[in-house]
PDB file of C-alpha atoms and ligand atoms in Angstrom:
ATOM      1  CA  MET W   1    -203.246  -1.505 -36.342  1.00  0.00           C
ATOM      2  CA  PRO W   2    -202.036   1.579 -38.218  1.00  0.00           C
ATOM      3  CA  ASP W   3    -198.272   1.788 -38.548  1.00  0.00           C
ATOM      4  CA  ARG W   4    -198.141   5.156 -36.841  1.00  0.00           C
ATOM      5  CA  ILE W   5    -199.638   3.739 -33.611  1.00  0.00           C
ATOM      6  CA  ARG W   6    -197.531   0.588 -33.668  1.00  0.00           C
ATOM      7  CA  ARG W   7    -194.359   2.686 -33.846  1.00  0.00           C
ATOM      8  CA  PHE W   8    -195.478   4.756 -30.887  1.00  0.00           C
ATOM      9  CA  LEU W   9    -196.605   1.823 -28.739  1.00  0.00           C
ATOM     10  CA  PRO W  10    -193.303   0.839 -27.127  1.00  0.00           C
ATOM     11  CA  PHE W  11    -192.796   4.401 -25.839  1.00  0.00           C
ATOM     12  CA  GLY W  12    -196.341   4.614 -24.540  1.00  0.00           C
ATOM     13  CA  TRP W  13    -195.779   1.342 -22.711  1.00  0.00           C
ATOM     14  CA  LEU W  14    -192.604   2.643 -21.102  1.00  0.00           C
ATOM     15  CA  ALA W  15    -194.321   5.848 -19.983  1.00  0.00           C
ATOM     16  CA  ALA W  16    -197.193   3.847 -18.463  1.00  0.00           C
ATOM     17  CA  VAL W  17    -194.829   1.589 -16.500  1.00  0.00           C
ATOM     18  CA  CYS W  18    -192.842   4.562 -15.319  1.00  0.00           C
ATOM     19  CA  LEU W  19    -196.019   6.260 -14.122  1.00  0.00           C
ATOM     20  CA  ALA W  20    -197.194   3.123 -12.335  1.00  0.00           C
ATOM     21  CA  LEU W  21    -193.824   2.639 -10.644  1.00  0.00           C
ATOM     22  CA  SER W  22    -193.200   6.255  -9.776  1.00  0.00           C
ATOM     23  CA  SER W  23    -191.013   5.114  -6.889  1.00  0.00           C
ATOM     24  CA  PHE W  24    -188.815   3.419  -9.469  1.00  0.00           C
ATOM     25  CA  CYS W  25    -188.593   6.639 -11.463  1.00  0.00           C
ATOM     26  CA  ALA W  26    -187.569   8.494  -8.289  1.00  0.00           C
ATOM     27  CA  PHE W  27    -184.696   6.069  -7.820  1.00  0.00           C
ATOM     28  CA  GLY W  28    -182.348   8.310  -9.774  1.00  0.00           C
ATOM     29  CA  GLU W  29    -183.183  11.121  -7.384  1.00  0.00           C
ATOM     30  CA  ASP W  30    -182.279   8.994  -4.348  1.00  0.00           C
ATOM     31  CA  GLU W  31    -178.859   8.455  -5.824  1.00  0.00           C
ATOM     32  CA  LEU W  32    -178.187  12.178  -5.477  1.00  0.00           C
ATOM     33  CA  ILE W  33    -177.990  11.993  -1.699  1.00  0.00           C
ATOM     34  CA  ARG W  34    -176.535   9.263   0.479  1.00  0.00           C
ATOM     35  CA  PHE W  35    -175.337   8.912   4.051  1.00  0.00           C
ATOM     36  CA  GLU W  36    -172.543   6.972   5.720  1.00  0.00           C
ATOM     37  CA  GLY W  37    -172.153   6.227   9.416  1.00  0.00           C
ATOM     38  CA  ARG W  38    -174.411   4.965  12.179  1.00  0.00           C
ATOM     39  CA  GLN W  39    -177.843   6.552  12.239  1.00  0.00           C
ATOM     40  CA  VAL W  40    -178.363   6.128  16.008  1.00  0.00           C
ATOM     41  CA  GLN W  41    -179.013   8.343  19.041  1.00  0.00           C
ATOM     42  CA  GLY W  42    -175.701  10.104  19.811  1.00  0.00           C
ATOM     43  CA  GLY W  43    -174.394   9.246  16.352  1.00  0.00           C
ATOM     44  CA  MET W  44    -173.041  11.392  13.545  1.00  0.00           C
ATOM     45  CA  ILE W  45    -173.296  10.620   9.854  1.00  0.00           C
ATOM     46  CA  ILE W  46    -171.670  12.082   6.758  1.00  0.00           C
ATOM     47  CA  GLY W  47    -174.015  13.142   3.979  1.00  0.00           C
ATOM     48  CA  HIS W  48    -172.933  13.156   0.332  1.00  0.00           C
ATOM     49  CA  ALA W  49    -174.689  15.557  -2.030  1.00  0.00           C
ATOM     50  CA  PRO W  50    -173.768  16.754  -5.529  1.00  0.00           C
ATOM     51  CA  ALA W  51    -171.042  19.421  -5.414  1.00  0.00           C
ATOM     52  CA  GLY W  52    -172.465  22.916  -5.222  1.00  0.00           C
ATOM     53  CA  SER W  53    -175.690  21.902  -3.421  1.00  0.00           C
ATOM     54  CA  SER W  54    -176.918  23.904  -0.437  1.00  0.00           C
ATOM     55  CA  VAL W  55    -177.880  21.771   2.513  1.00  0.00           C
ATOM     56  CA  GLY W  56    -180.169  22.498   5.450  1.00  0.00           C
ATOM     57  CA  VAL W  57    -180.622  20.356   8.540  1.00  0.00           C
ATOM     58  CA  ASP W  58    -183.917  20.996  10.373  1.00  0.00           C
ATOM     59  CA  GLY W  59    -184.157  24.336   8.590  1.00  0.00           C
ATOM     60  CA  GLN W  60    -180.645  25.528   9.478  1.00  0.00           C
ATOM     61  CA  PRO W  61    -178.043  25.904   6.708  1.00  0.00           C
ATOM     62  CA  VAL W  62    -174.958  23.718   7.243  1.00  0.00           C
ATOM     63  CA  LEU W  63    -171.456  23.842   5.800  1.00  0.00           C
ATOM     64  CA  THR W  64    -170.612  21.559   2.885  1.00  0.00           C
ATOM     65  CA  THR W  65    -167.217  20.571   1.508  1.00  0.00           C
ATOM     66  CA  GLU W  66    -166.334  21.372  -2.106  1.00  0.00           C
ATOM     67  CA  ASP W  67    -167.327  17.842  -3.079  1.00  0.00           C
ATOM     68  CA  GLY W  68    -170.688  18.091  -1.280  1.00  0.00           C
ATOM     69  CA  ARG W  69    -170.045  16.391   2.058  1.00  0.00           C
ATOM     70  CA  PHE W  70    -171.755  17.537   5.256  1.00  0.00           C
ATOM     71  CA  LEU W  71    -172.362  16.370   8.824  1.00  0.00           C
ATOM     72  CA  VAL W  72    -175.600  15.442  10.598  1.00  0.00           C
ATOM     73  CA  ALA W  73    -175.758  14.584  14.319  1.00  0.00           C
ATOM     74  CA  PHE W  74    -178.496  12.901  16.357  1.00  0.00           C
ATOM     75  CA  PRO W  75    -178.935  13.954  20.020  1.00  0.00           C
ATOM     76  CA  ARG W  76    -179.102  11.325  22.791  1.00  0.00           C
ATOM     77  CA  GLU W  77    -182.830  11.963  23.368  1.00  0.00           C
ATOM     78  CA  GLN W  78    -183.935  12.140  19.734  1.00  0.00           C
ATOM     79  CA  THR W  79    -186.876   9.967  18.716  1.00  0.00           C
ATOM     80  CA  ASP W  80    -188.399  12.036  15.900  1.00  0.00           C
ATOM     81  CA  ALA W  81    -187.031  12.736  12.421  1.00  0.00           C
ATOM     82  CA  THR W  82    -184.272  15.089  11.344  1.00  0.00           C
ATOM     83  CA  THR W  83    -185.114  16.747   8.025  1.00  0.00           C
ATOM     84  CA  VAL W  84    -182.313  17.225   5.531  1.00  0.00           C
ATOM     85  CA  THR W  85    -183.100  19.572   2.649  1.00  0.00           C
ATOM     86  CA  LEU W  86    -180.963  19.722  -0.418  1.00  0.00           C
ATOM     87  CA  THR W  87    -181.066  22.454  -3.050  1.00  0.00           C
ATOM     88  CA  LEU W  88    -179.208  21.282  -6.119  1.00  0.00           C
ATOM     89  CA  PRO W  89    -177.220  23.719  -8.289  1.00  0.00           C
ATOM     90  CA  SER W  90    -180.153  23.487 -10.778  1.00  0.00           C
ATOM     91  CA  GLY W  91    -182.486  24.865  -8.101  1.00  0.00           C
ATOM     92  CA  ARG W  92    -184.306  21.549  -7.635  1.00  0.00           C
ATOM     93  CA  ARG W  93    -185.050  20.635  -4.020  1.00  0.00           C
ATOM     94  CA  LEU W  94    -184.942  17.252  -2.337  1.00  0.00           C
ATOM     95  CA  GLU W  95    -185.863  16.338   1.197  1.00  0.00           C
ATOM     96  CA  ARG W  96    -184.959  13.365   3.396  1.00  0.00           C
ATOM     97  CA  SER W  97    -186.256  12.393   6.831  1.00  0.00           C
ATOM     98  CA  LEU W  98    -183.808  10.563   9.057  1.00  0.00           C
ATOM     99  CA  VAL W  99    -184.939   8.861  12.264  1.00  0.00           C
ATOM    100  CA  PRO W 100    -182.135   7.614  14.523  1.00  0.00           C
ATOM    101  CA  GLU W 101    -182.230   4.121  15.955  1.00  0.00           C
ATOM    102  CA  GLY W 102    -182.825   4.113  19.733  1.00  0.00           C
ATOM    103  CA  ARG W 103    -180.167   3.019  22.226  1.00  0.00           C
ATOM    104  CA  GLU W 104    -180.312   1.817  25.833  1.00  0.00           C
ATOM    105  CA  PHE W 105    -178.417   4.099  28.204  1.00  0.00           C
ATOM    106  CA  ASP W 106    -177.270   3.086  31.657  1.00  0.00           C
ATOM    107  CA  ILE W 107    -179.292   4.818  34.431  1.00  0.00           C
ATOM    108  CA  GLN W 108    -178.086   4.538  38.034  1.00  0.00           C
ATOM    109  CA  ARG W 109    -180.091   5.669  41.101  1.00  0.00           C
ATOM    110  CA  ILE W 110    -178.215   6.598  44.270  1.00  0.00           C
ATOM    111  CA  ASP W 111    -180.217   7.797  47.273  1.00  0.00           C
ATOM    112  CA  GLY W 112    -179.335   8.990  50.772  1.00  0.00           C
ATOM    113  CA  LEU W 113    -176.278  11.059  49.755  1.00  0.00           C
ATOM    114  CA  PRO W 114    -175.367  14.102  51.871  1.00  0.00           C
ATOM    115  CA  GLN W 115    -176.788  17.103  49.964  1.00  0.00           C
ATOM    116  CA  ASP W 116    -173.405  18.918  49.672  1.00  0.00           C
ATOM    117  CA  GLN W 117    -172.148  16.063  47.489  1.00  0.00           C
ATOM    118  CA  VAL W 118    -175.069  16.586  45.144  1.00  0.00           C
ATOM    119  CA  THR W 119    -174.992  20.369  44.652  1.00  0.00           C
ATOM    120  CA  PRO W 120    -171.726  22.347  44.210  1.00  0.00           C
ATOM    121  CA  PRO W 121    -171.130  24.908  46.983  1.00  0.00           C
ATOM    122  CA  GLU W 122    -172.374  28.486  46.350  1.00  0.00           C
ATOM    123  CA  SER W 123    -168.784  29.816  46.397  1.00  0.00           C
ATOM    124  CA  VAL W 124    -167.867  28.081  43.117  1.00  0.00           C
ATOM    125  CA  LEU W 125    -171.018  28.862  41.116  1.00  0.00           C
ATOM    126  CA  GLU W 126    -169.500  31.990  39.516  1.00  0.00           C
ATOM    127  CA  ARG W 127    -166.434  29.998  38.457  1.00  0.00           C
ATOM    128  CA  ILE W 128    -168.634  27.250  36.987  1.00  0.00           C
ATOM    129  CA  ARG W 129    -170.626  29.849  35.017  1.00  0.00           C
ATOM    130  CA  ASP W 130    -167.413  31.409  33.711  1.00  0.00           C
ATOM    131  CA  ASP W 131    -166.065  27.986  32.626  1.00  0.00           C
ATOM    132  CA  ALA W 132    -169.319  27.329  30.753  1.00  0.00           C
ATOM    133  CA  ARG W 133    -169.128  30.755  29.086  1.00  0.00           C
ATOM    134  CA  GLN W 134    -165.590  30.072  27.818  1.00  0.00           C
ATOM    135  CA  ALA W 135    -166.583  26.642  26.524  1.00  0.00           C
ATOM    136  CA  ARG W 136    -169.589  28.091  24.707  1.00  0.00           C
ATOM    137  CA  GLN W 137    -167.467  30.821  23.106  1.00  0.00           C
ATOM    138  CA  ALA W 138    -164.866  28.316  21.917  1.00  0.00           C
ATOM    139  CA  ARG W 139    -167.628  26.322  20.194  1.00  0.00           C
ATOM    140  CA  GLU W 140    -168.999  29.291  18.252  1.00  0.00           C
ATOM    141  CA  ARG W 141    -166.475  28.868  15.457  1.00  0.00           C
ATOM    142  CA  ARG W 142    -167.877  27.915  12.074  1.00  0.00           C
ATOM    143  CA  ASP W 143    -164.897  26.714  10.162  1.00  0.00           C
ATOM    144  CA  ALA W 144    -164.949  25.464   6.559  1.00  0.00           C
ATOM    145  CA  ARG W 145    -161.994  23.113   7.184  1.00  0.00           C
ATOM    146  CA  ALA W 146    -163.149  19.483   7.052  1.00  0.00           C
ATOM    147  CA  ASP W 147    -160.519  17.768   9.178  1.00  0.00           C
ATOM    148  CA  TRP W 148    -163.007  14.977   9.891  1.00  0.00           C
ATOM    149  CA  VAL W 149    -162.927  13.492   6.377  1.00  0.00           C
ATOM    150  CA  GLY W 150    -160.123  11.069   7.259  1.00  0.00           C
ATOM    151  CA  GLY W 151    -161.896   9.666  10.338  1.00  0.00           C
ATOM    152  CA  PHE W 152    -160.772   9.457  13.971  1.00  0.00           C
ATOM    153  CA  ASP W 153    -158.147   7.554  15.946  1.00  0.00           C
ATOM    154  CA  TRP W 154    -158.204   6.821  19.667  1.00  0.00           C
ATOM    155  CA  PRO W 155    -156.422   9.674  21.525  1.00  0.00           C
ATOM    156  CA  LEU W 156    -154.896   6.912  23.655  1.00  0.00           C
ATOM    157  CA  THR W 157    -155.793   3.300  24.362  1.00  0.00           C
ATOM    158  CA  GLY W 158    -156.889   1.795  27.662  1.00  0.00           C
ATOM    159  CA  PRO W 159    -159.828   0.307  29.534  1.00  0.00           C
ATOM    160  CA  ILE W 160    -163.158   2.120  29.178  1.00  0.00           C
ATOM    161  CA  THR W 161    -164.468   3.251  32.561  1.00  0.00           C
ATOM    162  CA  GLY W 162    -167.324   5.516  31.448  1.00  0.00           C
ATOM    163  CA  VAL W 163    -169.575   5.711  28.420  1.00  0.00           C
ATOM    164  CA  TYR W 164    -171.656   8.310  26.590  1.00  0.00           C
ATOM    165  CA  GLY W 165    -175.236   8.763  27.695  1.00  0.00           C
ATOM    166  CA  SER W 166    -175.105   7.094  31.108  1.00  0.00           C
ATOM    167  CA  GLN W 167    -176.888   9.018  33.838  1.00  0.00           C
ATOM    168  CA  ARG W 168    -177.069   9.082  37.617  1.00  0.00           C
ATOM    169  CA  ILE W 169    -180.078  10.084  39.648  1.00  0.00           C
ATOM    170  CA  LEU W 170    -178.786  11.338  43.004  1.00  0.00           C
ATOM    171  CA  ASN W 171    -181.320  11.737  45.821  1.00  0.00           C
ATOM    172  CA  GLY W 172    -184.028  11.686  43.163  1.00  0.00           C
ATOM    173  CA  GLN W 173    -182.422  14.489  41.089  1.00  0.00           C
ATOM    174  CA  ALA W 174    -181.462  13.533  37.543  1.00  0.00           C
ATOM    175  CA  ARG W 175    -177.912  14.735  36.845  1.00  0.00           C
ATOM    176  CA  ASN W 176    -176.631  15.647  33.400  1.00  0.00           C
ATOM    177  CA  PRO W 177    -175.840  12.533  31.407  1.00  0.00           C
ATOM    178  CA  HIS W 178    -172.194  11.573  31.069  1.00  0.00           C
ATOM    179  CA  TRP W 179    -171.250  12.912  27.666  1.00  0.00           C
ATOM    180  CA  GLY W 180    -167.840  11.440  27.024  1.00  0.00           C
ATOM    181  CA  ILE W 181    -166.001   8.191  26.832  1.00  0.00           C
ATOM    182  CA  ASP W 182    -163.646   7.674  29.799  1.00  0.00           C
ATOM    183  CA  ILE W 183    -160.375   5.965  29.010  1.00  0.00           C
ATOM    184  CA  ALA W 184    -158.322   5.012  32.077  1.00  0.00           C
ATOM    185  CA  ALA W 185    -154.533   5.526  31.920  1.00  0.00           C
ATOM    186  CA  PRO W 186    -151.808   6.577  34.382  1.00  0.00           C
ATOM    187  CA  THR W 187    -151.173  10.294  34.930  1.00  0.00           C
ATOM    188  CA  GLY W 188    -148.700  11.536  32.327  1.00  0.00           C
ATOM    189  CA  THR W 189    -149.804   9.217  29.497  1.00  0.00           C
ATOM    190  CA  PRO W 190    -149.652  11.163  26.194  1.00  0.00           C
ATOM    191  CA  VAL W 191    -152.973  12.205  24.642  1.00  0.00           C
ATOM    192  CA  ARG W 192    -152.956  12.479  20.840  1.00  0.00           C
ATOM    193  CA  SER W 193    -155.233  14.450  18.583  1.00  0.00           C
ATOM    194  CA  PRO W 194    -157.695  11.963  16.992  1.00  0.00           C
ATOM    195  CA  ALA W 195    -157.805  13.988  13.747  1.00  0.00           C
ATOM    196  CA  PRO W 196    -156.284  17.245  12.521  1.00  0.00           C
ATOM    197  CA  GLY W 197    -157.727  20.438  13.944  1.00  0.00           C
ATOM    198  CA  VAL W 198    -157.268  23.852  15.496  1.00  0.00           C
ATOM    199  CA  VAL W 199    -156.966  24.405  19.253  1.00  0.00           C
ATOM    200  CA  THR W 200    -159.857  26.607  20.406  1.00  0.00           C
ATOM    201  CA  LEU W 201    -159.620  26.260  24.201  1.00  0.00           C
ATOM    202  CA  ALA W 202    -156.712  25.389  26.502  1.00  0.00           C
ATOM    203  CA  HIS W 203    -157.700  25.928  30.141  1.00  0.00           C
ATOM    204  CA  PRO W 204    -155.408  24.629  32.908  1.00  0.00           C
ATOM    205  CA  ASP W 205    -158.067  24.238  35.600  1.00  0.00           C
ATOM    206  CA  MET W 206    -161.828  24.357  35.107  1.00  0.00           C
ATOM    207  CA  TYR W 207    -163.946  23.491  38.160  1.00  0.00           C
ATOM    208  CA  PHE W 208    -165.482  20.236  36.895  1.00  0.00           C
ATOM    209  CA  SER W 209    -163.177  19.304  34.033  1.00  0.00           C
ATOM    210  CA  GLY W 210    -159.737  20.479  35.281  1.00  0.00           C
ATOM    211  CA  GLY W 211    -157.194  20.802  32.459  1.00  0.00           C
ATOM    212  CA  THR W 212    -159.474  21.183  29.434  1.00  0.00           C
ATOM    213  CA  LEU W 213    -158.584  21.249  25.744  1.00  0.00           C
ATOM    214  CA  PHE W 214    -160.837  21.787  22.710  1.00  0.00           C
ATOM    215  CA  ILE W 215    -159.793  20.834  19.185  1.00  0.00           C
ATOM    216  CA  ASP W 216    -162.019  22.094  16.363  1.00  0.00           C
ATOM    217  CA  HIS W 217    -162.111  19.689  13.394  1.00  0.00           C
ATOM    218  CA  GLY W 218    -164.151  22.053  11.186  1.00  0.00           C
ATOM    219  CA  HIS W 219    -167.881  22.284  10.332  1.00  0.00           C
ATOM    220  CA  ARG W 220    -168.566  22.894  14.075  1.00  0.00           C
ATOM    221  CA  LEU W 221    -167.253  19.454  15.083  1.00  0.00           C
ATOM    222  CA  VAL W 222    -165.204  19.783  18.278  1.00  0.00           C
ATOM    223  CA  SER W 223    -163.304  17.257  20.418  1.00  0.00           C
ATOM    224  CA  ALA W 224    -162.946  18.084  24.120  1.00  0.00           C
ATOM    225  CA  PHE W 225    -160.373  16.470  26.408  1.00  0.00           C
ATOM    226  CA  LEU W 226    -161.024  16.722  30.155  1.00  0.00           C
ATOM    227  CA  HIS W 227    -159.027  16.217  33.389  1.00  0.00           C
ATOM    228  CA  LEU W 228    -155.667  16.705  31.621  1.00  0.00           C
ATOM    229  CA  ASP W 229    -152.539  16.901  33.752  1.00  0.00           C
ATOM    230  CA  ALA W 230    -150.640  19.006  31.187  1.00  0.00           C
ATOM    231  CA  ILE W 231    -151.582  20.778  27.952  1.00  0.00           C
ATOM    232  CA  HIS W 232    -148.841  21.043  25.291  1.00  0.00           C
ATOM    233  CA  VAL W 233    -150.577  23.296  22.751  1.00  0.00           C
ATOM    234  CA  GLU W 234    -151.902  26.850  22.700  1.00  0.00           C
ATOM    235  CA  VAL W 235    -155.130  28.366  21.427  1.00  0.00           C
ATOM    236  CA  GLY W 236    -154.855  29.009  17.680  1.00  0.00           C
ATOM    237  CA  ALA W 237    -152.335  26.213  17.062  1.00  0.00           C
ATOM    238  CA  THR W 238    -152.978  23.779  14.203  1.00  0.00           C
ATOM    239  CA  VAL W 239    -152.505  20.155  15.214  1.00  0.00           C
ATOM    240  CA  ASP W 240    -151.969  17.029  13.141  1.00  0.00           C
ATOM    241  CA  ARG W 241    -153.653  13.692  13.547  1.00  0.00           C
ATOM    242  CA  GLY W 242    -151.619  11.743  16.126  1.00  0.00           C
ATOM    243  CA  GLU W 243    -149.844  14.806  17.519  1.00  0.00           C
ATOM    244  CA  VAL W 244    -149.362  14.749  21.302  1.00  0.00           C
ATOM    245  CA  VAL W 245    -151.480  17.611  22.685  1.00  0.00           C
ATOM    246  CA  GLY W 246    -151.324  16.909  26.423  1.00  0.00           C
ATOM    247  CA  THR W 247    -151.173  14.241  29.096  1.00  0.00           C
ATOM    248  CA  VAL W 248    -153.716  12.278  31.132  1.00  0.00           C
ATOM    249  CA  GLY W 249    -154.485  13.526  34.644  1.00  0.00           C
ATOM    250  CA  ALA W 250    -157.111  13.570  37.383  1.00  0.00           C
ATOM    251  CA  THR W 251    -157.628  17.340  37.539  1.00  0.00           C
ATOM    252  CA  GLY W 252    -161.049  18.899  38.288  1.00  0.00           C
ATOM    253  CA  ARG W 253    -163.747  16.604  39.737  1.00  0.00           C
ATOM    254  CA  ALA W 254    -162.189  13.251  38.834  1.00  0.00           C
ATOM    255  CA  THR W 255    -161.863  10.190  41.037  1.00  0.00           C
ATOM    256  CA  GLY W 256    -158.741   8.862  39.299  1.00  0.00           C
ATOM    257  CA  PRO W 257    -156.546   9.513  36.255  1.00  0.00           C
ATOM    258  CA  HIS W 258    -158.404   9.073  32.968  1.00  0.00           C
ATOM    259  CA  LEU W 259    -159.162  10.915  29.758  1.00  0.00           C
ATOM    260  CA  ASP W 260    -162.762  11.990  29.249  1.00  0.00           C
ATOM    261  CA  TRP W 261    -163.135  12.536  25.483  1.00  0.00           C
ATOM    262  CA  ARG W 262    -166.262  14.355  24.387  1.00  0.00           C
ATOM    263  CA  MET W 263    -167.478  15.510  21.004  1.00  0.00           C
ATOM    264  CA  ASN W 264    -169.928  18.156  19.867  1.00  0.00           C
ATOM    265  CA  LEU W 265    -171.378  18.959  16.496  1.00  0.00           C
ATOM    266  CA  GLY W 266    -172.521  22.506  17.207  1.00  0.00           C
ATOM    267  CA  ASP W 267    -174.725  22.194  20.288  1.00  0.00           C
ATOM    268  CA  THR W 268    -175.329  18.486  19.830  1.00  0.00           C
ATOM    269  CA  ARG W 269    -173.262  16.174  22.000  1.00  0.00           C
ATOM    270  CA  ILE W 270    -172.317  13.024  20.160  1.00  0.00           C
ATOM    271  CA  ASP W 271    -170.632   9.765  21.130  1.00  0.00           C
ATOM    272  CA  PRO W 272    -166.936   9.543  20.118  1.00  0.00           C
ATOM    273  CA  ALA W 273    -167.096   5.773  20.698  1.00  0.00           C
ATOM    274  CA  LEU W 274    -169.137   5.449  17.491  1.00  0.00           C
ATOM    275  CA  LEU W 275    -166.402   7.075  15.396  1.00  0.00           C
ATOM    276  CA  VAL W 276    -163.330   5.024  16.300  1.00  0.00           C
ATOM    277  CA  ASP W 277    -162.170   1.555  15.345  1.00  0.00           C
ATOM    278  CA  TRP W 278    -162.544  -0.620  18.453  1.00  0.00           C
ATOM    279  CA  SER W 279    -160.050  -3.178  17.209  1.00  0.00           C
ATOM    280  CA  ASP W 280    -157.380  -0.463  17.661  1.00  0.00           C
ATOM    281  CA  ASN W 281    -157.969  -0.472  21.443  1.00  0.00           C
ATOM    282  CA  PRO W 282    -157.233  -4.013  22.644  1.00  0.00           C
ATOM    283  CA  ASP W 283    -157.834  -3.036  26.302  1.00  0.00           C
ATOM    284  CA  ALA W 284    -161.456  -2.048  25.651  1.00  0.00           C
ATOM    285  CA  GLU W 285    -164.413  -4.403  25.655  1.00  0.00           C
ATOM    286  CA  PRO W 286    -165.763  -4.592  22.114  1.00  0.00           C
ATOM    287  CA  ARG W 287    -169.133  -2.857  21.653  1.00  0.00           C
TER     288      ARG W 287
HETATM  289 ZN1   ZN M   1    -165.940  11.157  32.334  1.00  0.00          ZN
END
C-alpha cells in the first residue's frame, strides 16, 4: 500500500464511521438544547439554549433570559407535539418536538340539578364578562423579568380539596375544568407569594372568584389567587418570595374557606401542583 494512502486511512475510516452513525454526529447538536421539568399535560418545563439564541414555540417567538432559559407549557388537552425552534447566534437552526405525557383527570357527572344552579342568572352576565376582561388585560403583560428561575413555594400549607384538570358534567353539560389547586385553611390564614413578582390585578370581589390577586412572575407566567378574604398589596407593587400578599377567604362562589391557586403561561393554564415540593406540605397527600 502506498505510504500516502496509509497515512490518510485513519481519517477516512473516521469519516466513514461518522457518516454511518450520523445520529452520533448529531449528538453534539442535542447538547445545545435541554429541558428540565415534567413534560406532562398541564406541565411547564424550562428550556436551556445557548445565550443569544432566539426561540420559537409553535411558531411564536418567546422570551429568553440572558443565559438562554425559556418556558414551555403543555395544555391539559394536548396530545400532539409542541415544536420548539432555536436559532443560534451563528444563524444555525435546530428544531425539537415535545409530546407531553398523558394524565388521567377526574370527571364527575351530576344529573337532575335545578337549572338555575347550572347557569348563572342573566343579571350577573355583564359583571362576569367585565371580570373576564380585567383578567385578560392583566395577563397581557410580556415582562422580561424571570422571577421563576428560583422555583416555587407553597403559598400556604393545608389539605388539598381540589386539583387541576378535574371536571364536572352537570345535567349533561360539561363545565370548565377546575384549573387550580385548592388548599383548605381557615379564613384569615396568610397567603404568601410563591416566587417574586409584580402585582397585576387586585380585585376585591369578582363574581366567581371573589377577592382575586394576580402576581406576574415574568415571561407571561402568572399566579392567580382566588376567594381571598383580604388583599394586602396593590397593582404595580413588587413582591418577594414568601411575602404575605393576602389572606384566605370564601369570597365569590366558594363553599368554604380555601385558596384556589392557578397558574397561566400566556393563555395556557398549567398545574401549580407540578411546580412545588410536596414534602413541604405535610397536610397534603403525596402525588
Ligand atoms: Zn377551586
